[in-house]
Short mmCIF file of C-alpha atoms and ligand atoms in Angstrom, two decimals:
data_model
loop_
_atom_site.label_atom_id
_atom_site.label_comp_id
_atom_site.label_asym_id
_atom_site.label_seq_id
_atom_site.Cartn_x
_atom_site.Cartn_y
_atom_site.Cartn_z
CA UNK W 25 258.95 150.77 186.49
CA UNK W 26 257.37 154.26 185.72
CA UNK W 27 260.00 156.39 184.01
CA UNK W 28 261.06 159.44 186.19
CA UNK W 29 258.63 162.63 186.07
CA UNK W 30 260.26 166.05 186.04
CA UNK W 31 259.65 168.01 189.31
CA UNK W 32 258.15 171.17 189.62
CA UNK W 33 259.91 173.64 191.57
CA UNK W 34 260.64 172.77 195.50
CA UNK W 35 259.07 174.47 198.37
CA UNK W 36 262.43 175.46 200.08
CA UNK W 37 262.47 176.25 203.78
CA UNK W 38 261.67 180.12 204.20
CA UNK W 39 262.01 182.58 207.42
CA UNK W 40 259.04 185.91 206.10
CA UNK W 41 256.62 184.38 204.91
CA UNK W 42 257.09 181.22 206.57
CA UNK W 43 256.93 177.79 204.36
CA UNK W 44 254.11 175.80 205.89
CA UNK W 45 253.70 171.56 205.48
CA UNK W 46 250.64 170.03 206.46
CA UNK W 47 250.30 166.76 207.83
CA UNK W 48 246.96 164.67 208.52
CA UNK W 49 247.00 162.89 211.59
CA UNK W 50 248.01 164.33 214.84
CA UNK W 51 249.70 161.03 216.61
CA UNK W 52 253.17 160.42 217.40
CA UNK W 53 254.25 159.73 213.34
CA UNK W 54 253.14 163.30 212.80
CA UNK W 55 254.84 164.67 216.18
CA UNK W 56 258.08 163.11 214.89
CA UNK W 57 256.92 164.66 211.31
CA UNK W 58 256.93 168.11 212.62
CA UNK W 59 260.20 167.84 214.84
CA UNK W 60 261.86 167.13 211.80
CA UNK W 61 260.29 169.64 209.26
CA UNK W 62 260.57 172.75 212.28
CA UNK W 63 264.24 171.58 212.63
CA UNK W 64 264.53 172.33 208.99
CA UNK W 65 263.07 175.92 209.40
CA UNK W 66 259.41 174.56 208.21
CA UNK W 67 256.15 175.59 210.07
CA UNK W 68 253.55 172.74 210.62
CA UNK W 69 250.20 172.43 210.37
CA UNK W 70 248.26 169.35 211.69
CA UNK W 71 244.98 168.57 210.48
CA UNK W 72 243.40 165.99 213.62
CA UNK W 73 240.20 165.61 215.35
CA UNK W 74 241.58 165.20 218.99
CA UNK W 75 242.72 168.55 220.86
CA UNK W 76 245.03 166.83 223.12
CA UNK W 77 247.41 164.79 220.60
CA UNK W 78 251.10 164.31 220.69
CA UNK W 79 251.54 165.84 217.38
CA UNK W 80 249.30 169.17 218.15
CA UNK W 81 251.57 169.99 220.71
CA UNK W 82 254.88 170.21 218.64
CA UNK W 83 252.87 171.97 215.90
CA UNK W 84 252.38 175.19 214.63
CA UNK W 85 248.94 175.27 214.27
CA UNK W 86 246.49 172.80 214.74
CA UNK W 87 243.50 172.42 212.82
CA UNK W 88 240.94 170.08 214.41
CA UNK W 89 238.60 168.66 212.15
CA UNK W 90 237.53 165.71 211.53
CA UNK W 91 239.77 164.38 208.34
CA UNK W 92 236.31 165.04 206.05
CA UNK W 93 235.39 168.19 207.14
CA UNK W 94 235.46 170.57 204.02
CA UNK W 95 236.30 173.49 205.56
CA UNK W 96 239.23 172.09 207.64
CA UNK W 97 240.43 170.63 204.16
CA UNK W 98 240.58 174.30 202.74
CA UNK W 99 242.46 176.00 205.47
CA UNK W 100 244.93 173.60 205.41
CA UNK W 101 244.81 173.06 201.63
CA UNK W 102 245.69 177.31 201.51
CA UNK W 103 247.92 177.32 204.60
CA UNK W 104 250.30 174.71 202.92
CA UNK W 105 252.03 174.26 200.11
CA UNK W 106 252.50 170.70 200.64
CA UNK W 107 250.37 167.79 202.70
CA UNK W 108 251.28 164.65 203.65
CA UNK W 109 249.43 161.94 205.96
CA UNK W 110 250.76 160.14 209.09
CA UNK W 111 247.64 158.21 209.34
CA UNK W 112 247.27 155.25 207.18
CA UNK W 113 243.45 155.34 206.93
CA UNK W 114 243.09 159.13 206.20
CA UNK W 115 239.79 159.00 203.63
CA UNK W 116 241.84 159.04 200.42
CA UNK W 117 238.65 161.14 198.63
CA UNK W 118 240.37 164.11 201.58
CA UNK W 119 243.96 163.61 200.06
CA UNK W 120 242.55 164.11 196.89
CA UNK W 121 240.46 167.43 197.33
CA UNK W 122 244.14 168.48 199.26
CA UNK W 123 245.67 168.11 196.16
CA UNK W 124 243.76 170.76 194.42
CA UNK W 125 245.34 173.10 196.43
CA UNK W 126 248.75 171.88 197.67
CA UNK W 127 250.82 169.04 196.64
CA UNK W 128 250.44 166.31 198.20
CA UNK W 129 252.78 163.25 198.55
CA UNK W 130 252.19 160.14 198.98
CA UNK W 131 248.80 160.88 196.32
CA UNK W 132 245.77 159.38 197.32
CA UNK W 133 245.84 156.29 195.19
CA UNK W 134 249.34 154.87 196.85
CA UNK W 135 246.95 155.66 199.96
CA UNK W 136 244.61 153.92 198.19
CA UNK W 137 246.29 150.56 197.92
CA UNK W 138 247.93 150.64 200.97
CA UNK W 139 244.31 150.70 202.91
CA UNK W 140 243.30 147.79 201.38
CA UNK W 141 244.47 144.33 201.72
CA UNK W 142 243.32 142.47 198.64
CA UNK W 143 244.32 145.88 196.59
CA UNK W 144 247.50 145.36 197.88
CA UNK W 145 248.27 142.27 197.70
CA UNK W 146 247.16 142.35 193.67
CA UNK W 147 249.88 145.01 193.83
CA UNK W 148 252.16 142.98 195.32
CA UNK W 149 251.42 140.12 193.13
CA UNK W 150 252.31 141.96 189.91
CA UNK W 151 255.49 143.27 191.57
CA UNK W 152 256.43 139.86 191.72
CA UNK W 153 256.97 139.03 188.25
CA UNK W 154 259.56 141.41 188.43
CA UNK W 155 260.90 140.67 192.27
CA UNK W 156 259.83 137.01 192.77
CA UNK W 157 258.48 138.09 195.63
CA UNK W 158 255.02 137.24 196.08
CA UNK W 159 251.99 137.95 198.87
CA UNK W 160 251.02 134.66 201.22
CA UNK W 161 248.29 132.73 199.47
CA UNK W 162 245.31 134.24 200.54
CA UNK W 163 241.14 134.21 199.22
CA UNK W 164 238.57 137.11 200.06
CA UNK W 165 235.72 136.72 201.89
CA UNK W 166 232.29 138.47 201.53
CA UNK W 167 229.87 135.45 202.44
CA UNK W 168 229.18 132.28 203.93
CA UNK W 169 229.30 130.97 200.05
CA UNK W 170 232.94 132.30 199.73
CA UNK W 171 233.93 130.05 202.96
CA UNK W 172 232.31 127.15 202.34
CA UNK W 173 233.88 127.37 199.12
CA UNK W 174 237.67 127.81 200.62
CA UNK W 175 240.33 125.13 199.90
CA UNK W 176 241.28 123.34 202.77
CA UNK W 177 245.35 124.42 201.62
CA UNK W 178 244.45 127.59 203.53
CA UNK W 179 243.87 126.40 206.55
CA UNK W 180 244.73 127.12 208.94
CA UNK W 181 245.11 130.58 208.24
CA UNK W 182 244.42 134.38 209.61
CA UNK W 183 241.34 136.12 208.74
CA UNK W 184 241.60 139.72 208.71
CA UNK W 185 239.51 142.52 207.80
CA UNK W 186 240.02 143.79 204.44
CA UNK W 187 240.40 147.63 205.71
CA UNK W 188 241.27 149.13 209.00
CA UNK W 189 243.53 146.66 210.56
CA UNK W 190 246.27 147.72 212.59
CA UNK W 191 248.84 146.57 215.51
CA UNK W 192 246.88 143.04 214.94
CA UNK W 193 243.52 144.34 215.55
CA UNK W 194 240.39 142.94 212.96
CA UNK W 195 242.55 139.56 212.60
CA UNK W 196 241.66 136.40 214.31
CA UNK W 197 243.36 132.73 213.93
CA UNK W 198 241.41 130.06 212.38
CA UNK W 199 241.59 126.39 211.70
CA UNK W 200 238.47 125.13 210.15
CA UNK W 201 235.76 126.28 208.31
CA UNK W 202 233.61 126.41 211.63
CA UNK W 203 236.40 128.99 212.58
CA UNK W 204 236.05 131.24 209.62
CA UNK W 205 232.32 131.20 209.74
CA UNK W 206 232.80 132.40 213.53
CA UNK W 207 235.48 134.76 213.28
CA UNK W 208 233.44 136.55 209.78
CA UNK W 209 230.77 137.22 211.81
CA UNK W 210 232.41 137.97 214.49
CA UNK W 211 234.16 141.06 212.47
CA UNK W 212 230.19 141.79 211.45
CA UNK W 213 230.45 139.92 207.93
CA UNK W 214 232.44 142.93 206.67
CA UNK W 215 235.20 142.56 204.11
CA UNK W 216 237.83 140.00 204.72
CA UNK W 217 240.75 138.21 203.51
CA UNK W 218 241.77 134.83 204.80
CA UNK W 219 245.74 134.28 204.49
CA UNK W 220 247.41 130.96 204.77
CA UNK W 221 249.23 130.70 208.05
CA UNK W 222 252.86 130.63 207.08
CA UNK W 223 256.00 128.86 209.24
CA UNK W 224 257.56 132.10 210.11
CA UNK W 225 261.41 132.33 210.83
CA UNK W 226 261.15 135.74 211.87
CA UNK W 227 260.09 139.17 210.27
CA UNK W 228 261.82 142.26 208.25
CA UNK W 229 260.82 145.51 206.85
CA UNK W 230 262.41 147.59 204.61
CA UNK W 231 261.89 151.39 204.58
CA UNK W 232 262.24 152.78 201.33
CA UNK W 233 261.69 156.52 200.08
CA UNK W 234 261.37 158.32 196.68
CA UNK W 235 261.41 162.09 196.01
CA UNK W 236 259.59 163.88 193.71
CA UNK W 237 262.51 163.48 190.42
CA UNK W 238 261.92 159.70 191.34
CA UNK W 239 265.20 159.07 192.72
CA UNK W 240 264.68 156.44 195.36
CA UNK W 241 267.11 155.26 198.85
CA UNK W 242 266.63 152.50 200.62
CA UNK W 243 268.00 151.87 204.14
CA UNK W 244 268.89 148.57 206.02
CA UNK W 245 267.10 145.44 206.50
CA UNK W 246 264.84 146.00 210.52
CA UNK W 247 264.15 142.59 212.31
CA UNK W 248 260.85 142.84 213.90
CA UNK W 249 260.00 141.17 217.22
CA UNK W 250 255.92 141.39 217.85
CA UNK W 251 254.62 140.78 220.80
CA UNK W 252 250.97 140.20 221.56
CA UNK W 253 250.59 141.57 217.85
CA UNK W 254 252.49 144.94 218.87
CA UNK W 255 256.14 145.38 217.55
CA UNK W 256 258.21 145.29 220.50
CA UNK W 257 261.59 145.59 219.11
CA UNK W 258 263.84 146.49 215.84
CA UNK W 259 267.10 145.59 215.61
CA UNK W 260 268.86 147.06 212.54
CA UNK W 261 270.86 145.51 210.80
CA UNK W 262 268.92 142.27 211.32
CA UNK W 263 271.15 139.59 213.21
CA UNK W 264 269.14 136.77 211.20
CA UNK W 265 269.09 138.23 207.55
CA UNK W 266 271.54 136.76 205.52
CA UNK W 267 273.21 139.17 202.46
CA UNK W 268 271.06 137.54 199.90
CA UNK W 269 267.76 137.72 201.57
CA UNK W 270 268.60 141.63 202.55
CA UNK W 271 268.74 142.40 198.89
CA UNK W 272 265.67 140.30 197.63
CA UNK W 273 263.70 142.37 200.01
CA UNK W 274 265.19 145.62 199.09
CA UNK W 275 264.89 144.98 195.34
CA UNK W 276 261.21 143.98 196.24
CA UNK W 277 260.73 147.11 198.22
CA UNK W 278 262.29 149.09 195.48
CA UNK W 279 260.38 147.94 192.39
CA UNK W 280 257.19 148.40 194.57
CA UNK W 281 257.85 152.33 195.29
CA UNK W 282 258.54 152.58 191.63
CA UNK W 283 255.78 150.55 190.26
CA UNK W 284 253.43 152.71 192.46
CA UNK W 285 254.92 156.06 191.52
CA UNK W 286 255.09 157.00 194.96
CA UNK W 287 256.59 159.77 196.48
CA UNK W 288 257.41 160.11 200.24
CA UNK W 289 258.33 157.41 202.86
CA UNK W 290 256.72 153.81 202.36
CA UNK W 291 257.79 151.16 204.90
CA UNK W 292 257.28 147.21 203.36
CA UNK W 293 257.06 144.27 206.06
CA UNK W 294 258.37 140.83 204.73
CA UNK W 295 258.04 137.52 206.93
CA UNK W 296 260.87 135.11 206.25
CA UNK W 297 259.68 132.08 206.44
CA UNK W 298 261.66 128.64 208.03
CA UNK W 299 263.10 127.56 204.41
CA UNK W 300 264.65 130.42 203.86
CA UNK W 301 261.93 132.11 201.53
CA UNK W 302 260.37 135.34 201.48
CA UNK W 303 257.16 136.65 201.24
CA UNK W 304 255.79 140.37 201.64
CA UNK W 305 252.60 141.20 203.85
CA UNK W 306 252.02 144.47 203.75
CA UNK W 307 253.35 148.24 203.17
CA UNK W 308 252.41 151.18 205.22
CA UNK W 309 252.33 154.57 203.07
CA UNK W 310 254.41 156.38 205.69
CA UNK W 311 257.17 156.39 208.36
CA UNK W 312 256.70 153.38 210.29
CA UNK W 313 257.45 152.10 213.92
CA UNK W 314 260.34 149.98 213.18
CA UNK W 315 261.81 153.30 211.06
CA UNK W 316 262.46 154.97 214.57
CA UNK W 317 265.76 153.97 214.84
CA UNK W 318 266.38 155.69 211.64
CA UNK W 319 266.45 159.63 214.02
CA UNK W 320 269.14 158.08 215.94
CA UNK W 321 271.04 155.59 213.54
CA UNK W 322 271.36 157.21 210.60
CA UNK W 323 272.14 159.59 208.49
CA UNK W 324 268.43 160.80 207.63
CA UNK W 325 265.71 159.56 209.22
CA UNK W 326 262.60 159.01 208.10
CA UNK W 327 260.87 161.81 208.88
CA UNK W 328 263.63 163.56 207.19
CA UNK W 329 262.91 162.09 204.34
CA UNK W 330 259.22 162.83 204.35
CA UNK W 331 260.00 166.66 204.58
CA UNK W 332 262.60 166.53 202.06
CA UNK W 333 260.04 164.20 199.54
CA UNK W 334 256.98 166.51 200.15
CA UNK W 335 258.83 169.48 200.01
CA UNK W 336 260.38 168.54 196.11
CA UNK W 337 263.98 168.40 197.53
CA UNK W 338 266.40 166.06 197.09
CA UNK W 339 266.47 163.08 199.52
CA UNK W 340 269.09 162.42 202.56
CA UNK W 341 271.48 159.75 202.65
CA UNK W 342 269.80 156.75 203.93
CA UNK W 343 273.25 155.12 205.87
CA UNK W 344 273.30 153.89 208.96
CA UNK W 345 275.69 155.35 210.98
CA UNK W 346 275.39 152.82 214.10
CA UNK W 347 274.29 149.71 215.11
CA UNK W 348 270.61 150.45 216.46
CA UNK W 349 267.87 148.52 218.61
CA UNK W 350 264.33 149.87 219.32
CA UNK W 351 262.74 149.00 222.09
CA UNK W 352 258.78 150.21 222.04
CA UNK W 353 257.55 151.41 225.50
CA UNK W 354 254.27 151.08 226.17
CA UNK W 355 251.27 152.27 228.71
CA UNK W 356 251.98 149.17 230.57
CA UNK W 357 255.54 150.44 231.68
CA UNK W 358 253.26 152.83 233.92
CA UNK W 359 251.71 150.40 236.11
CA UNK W 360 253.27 148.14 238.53
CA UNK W 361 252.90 144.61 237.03
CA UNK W 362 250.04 142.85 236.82
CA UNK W 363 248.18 145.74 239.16
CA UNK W 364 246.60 148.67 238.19
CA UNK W 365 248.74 150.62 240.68
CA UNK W 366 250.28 153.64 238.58
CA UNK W 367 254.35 153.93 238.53
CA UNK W 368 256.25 155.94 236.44
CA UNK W 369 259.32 153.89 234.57
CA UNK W 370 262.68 154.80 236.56
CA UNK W 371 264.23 156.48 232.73
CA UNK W 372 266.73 157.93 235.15
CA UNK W 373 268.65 154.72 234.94
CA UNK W 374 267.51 153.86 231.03
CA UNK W 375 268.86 157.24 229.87
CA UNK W 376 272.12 156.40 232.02
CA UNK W 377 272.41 153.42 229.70
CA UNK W 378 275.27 153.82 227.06
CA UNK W 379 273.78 154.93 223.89
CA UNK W 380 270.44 155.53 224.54
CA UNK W 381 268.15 158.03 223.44
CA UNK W 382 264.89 158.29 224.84
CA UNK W 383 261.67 159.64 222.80
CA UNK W 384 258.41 159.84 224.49
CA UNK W 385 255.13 161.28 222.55
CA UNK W 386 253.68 163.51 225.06
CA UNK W 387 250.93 161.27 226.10
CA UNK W 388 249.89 161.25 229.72
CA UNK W 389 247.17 159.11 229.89
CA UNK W 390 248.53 155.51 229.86
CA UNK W 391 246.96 152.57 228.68
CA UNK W 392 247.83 148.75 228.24
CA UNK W 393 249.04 148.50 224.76
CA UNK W 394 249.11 152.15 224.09
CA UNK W 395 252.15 153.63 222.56
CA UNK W 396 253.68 156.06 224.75
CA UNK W 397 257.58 156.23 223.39
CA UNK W 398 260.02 154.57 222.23
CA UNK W 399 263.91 154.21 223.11
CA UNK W 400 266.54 153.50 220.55
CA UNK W 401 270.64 152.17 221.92
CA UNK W 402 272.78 152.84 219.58
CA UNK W 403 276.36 151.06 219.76
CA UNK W 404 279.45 150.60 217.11
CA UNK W 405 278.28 146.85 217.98
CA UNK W 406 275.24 145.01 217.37
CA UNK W 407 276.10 143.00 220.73
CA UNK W 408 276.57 146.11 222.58
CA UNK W 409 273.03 147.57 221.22
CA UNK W 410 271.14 144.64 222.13
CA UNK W 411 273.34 144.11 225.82
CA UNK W 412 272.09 147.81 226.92
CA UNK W 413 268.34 147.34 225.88
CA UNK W 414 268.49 144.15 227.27
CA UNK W 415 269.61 146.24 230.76
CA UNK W 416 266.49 148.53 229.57
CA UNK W 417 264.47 145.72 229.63
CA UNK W 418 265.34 144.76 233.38
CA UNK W 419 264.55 148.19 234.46
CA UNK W 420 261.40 148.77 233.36
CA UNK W 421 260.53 144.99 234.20
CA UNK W 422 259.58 143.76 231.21
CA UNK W 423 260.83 140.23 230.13
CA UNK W 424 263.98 141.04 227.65
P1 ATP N 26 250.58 146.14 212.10
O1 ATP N 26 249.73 147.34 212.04
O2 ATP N 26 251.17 145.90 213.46
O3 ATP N 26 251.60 146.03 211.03
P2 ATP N 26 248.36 144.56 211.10
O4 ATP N 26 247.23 144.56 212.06
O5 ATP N 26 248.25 145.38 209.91
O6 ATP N 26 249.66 144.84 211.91
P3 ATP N 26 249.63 142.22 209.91
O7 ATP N 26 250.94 142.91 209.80
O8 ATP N 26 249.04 141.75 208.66
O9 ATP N 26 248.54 143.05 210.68
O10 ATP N 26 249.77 140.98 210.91
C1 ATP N 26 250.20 141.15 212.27
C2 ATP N 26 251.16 140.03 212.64
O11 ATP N 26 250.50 138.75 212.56
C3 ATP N 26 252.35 139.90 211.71
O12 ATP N 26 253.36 140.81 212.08
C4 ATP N 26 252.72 138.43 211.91
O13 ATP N 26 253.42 138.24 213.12
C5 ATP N 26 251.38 137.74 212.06
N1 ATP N 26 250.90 137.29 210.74
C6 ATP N 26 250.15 138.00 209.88
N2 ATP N 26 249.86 137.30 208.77
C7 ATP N 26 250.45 136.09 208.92
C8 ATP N 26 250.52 134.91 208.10
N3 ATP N 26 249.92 134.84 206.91
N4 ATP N 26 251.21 133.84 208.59
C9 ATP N 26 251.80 133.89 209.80
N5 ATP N 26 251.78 134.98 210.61
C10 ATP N 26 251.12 136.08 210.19
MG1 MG N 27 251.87 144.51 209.93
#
């Protein structure tokens, strides 16, 4: 563990002249970003190269640029005294010309690791001689040499591309060698990693955060249901996690913010696999999806957190408060099913469910598989949670 650095003075919240944050990306991690930071008397800045994105409209100004563009990188470098990222594959080279101007948190090499796989799972795997929590086996790819040179142990197995994966995209199943050779050039023979296809039991993540003195908080185990390789719900605190397994994975999560020096919100997904054991796949160098219930749940939430970390100050208390499921809603909700007729969900009768809080991202052009809001029940039972999203569920007509 890196021993705790000293922190420079914090950018506190200021009316004349207004403290400004940046944040790159302009999607529905940085609208969230910016509800939370202008609820703390912050102005926003958004660096993204769409006009029409959820997170321009909540800010204060919107700079839009592509994430290299020099000049873009200035204004917002002078604008702000602090810049953080919402986007996981923000060129790390821009976070690092940011930070000759403003501070920036997470830096670009936690970025750095976090955007690619075999990086990161090196990472993980020296982590583990503290945690005993190691990465699935895996092997990279580059050529036809590298697969005909696999063992068979790792098969069958998931190939995915080394960089720019995300909600299961770049990943394809594979059984034999004939499969690899396929699916690799398939993906255009770029950069790969093939993992061993593990006996999952079901999946975790563990949102962890770490301000700029190095103090770190770590909130409750999330159980992750994916469907079609999109999360589709979080239930917090997992029904399946046993004591023991909740604090392997929290230790894990811990020693990796640490290890990487990191400051800001980090978000580590575990898969528990059918003997009990557990294994970490991958970390995300920001608020995540499955940290939404955190805004309604608990004490902080994540985006909280990621104003209080970027702005030096000292972190939130990372309790929950209730028992929380998150149901994800997505562009499919708006068509009648199976058809492309257009429908818009009846959230009359979800928000007259008991506990629930409905947050859409200002999108209105929906898409199958696009992420257009989410809706968190919160209950002083995990039963009750679970009972009124499972009503949610039969609403919108989607199978609970
Ligand atoms: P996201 O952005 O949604 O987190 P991703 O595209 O980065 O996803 P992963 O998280 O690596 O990809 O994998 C997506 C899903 O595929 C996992 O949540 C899990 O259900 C399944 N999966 C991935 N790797 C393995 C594995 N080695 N064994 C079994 N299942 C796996
Ligand atoms: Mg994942």
């Amino acid at each position: 563990m890196t021993s705790k650095t000293v922190p420079a003075a914090s950018f506190k919240p200021q009316a004349s002249p207004s403290t400004w944050l940046g944040v790159m990306g302009g999607g529905q991690l940085g609208r969230m970003f910016v509800h939370a930071a202008q609820a703390m008397g912050y102005k926003v800045a958004v660096l993204e190269p769409a006009k029409d994105c959820p997170a321009g409209h909540a800010a204060d100004d919107l700079i839009c640029a592509s994430y290299t563009d020099a000049a873009a990188l200035s204004r917002m470098g002078a604008e702000c005294k602090a810049v953080t990222t919402e986007f996981e594959n923000v060129p790390a080279e821009s976070l690092s010309a940011l930070a000759r101007h403003a501070f920036v948190a997470p830096s670009a090499t936690a970025v750095s690791v976090a955007q690619d796989r075999l990086a990161e799972k090196q990472f993980f795997t020296e982590c583990a001689r503290q945690s005993g929590v190691m990465p699935a086996p895996h092997q990279r790819i580059t050529s036809l040499a590298d697969i005909d040179a696999l063992p068979d142990s790792l098969l069958p197995g998931i190939l995915k591309t080394n960089r720019l994966g995300y909600d299961g995209k770049g990943q394809a199943r594979v059984s034999t060698k004939a499969n690899v050779r396929a699916a690799f050039e398939e993906m255009k023979n770029v950069e790969c990693v093939l993992e061993k296809m593990l006996p999952l039991a079901y999946e975790i993540s563990v949102l962890v955060a770490r301000g700029a003195d190095g103090e770190a908080v770590v909130y409750p185990i999330a159980e992750n249901v994916h469907r079609d390789g999109i999360l589709f719900t979080t239930t917090v605190p997992g029904p399946n996690v046993s004591p023991e397994c909740a604090s392997r994975a929290q230790a894990a999560a811990l020693e990796i913010i640490h290890r990487l020096d990191y400051v800001g919100v980090l978000c580590v997904e575990f898969f528990v696999l059918k003997d009990g054991s557990l294994v970490v796949n991958e970390m995300a160098p920001r608020p995540h999806n499955s940290g939404h219930y955190t805004i309604d749940a608990c004490i902080t939430s994540q985006f909280g957190q990621q104003v209080r970390a970027m702005a030096r100050l000292p972190l939130g208390d990372a309790r929950q408060h209730s028992s929380a499921v998150m149901l994800n809603l997505l562009g499919d909700l708006w068509f009648e099913q199976g058809s492309k007729t257009p429908r818009e969900p009846a959230w009359d009768k979800v928000v007259a469910l008991p506990g629930a809080n409905l947050h859409l991202y200002g999108k209105d052009d929906p898409r199958l598989g696009r992420k257009m809001g989410h809706v968190t029940f919160v209950a002083n039972t995990l039963d009750d949670a679970i009972r009124h999203c499972e009503s949610a569920c039969r609403i919108l007509g989607v199978e609970p």
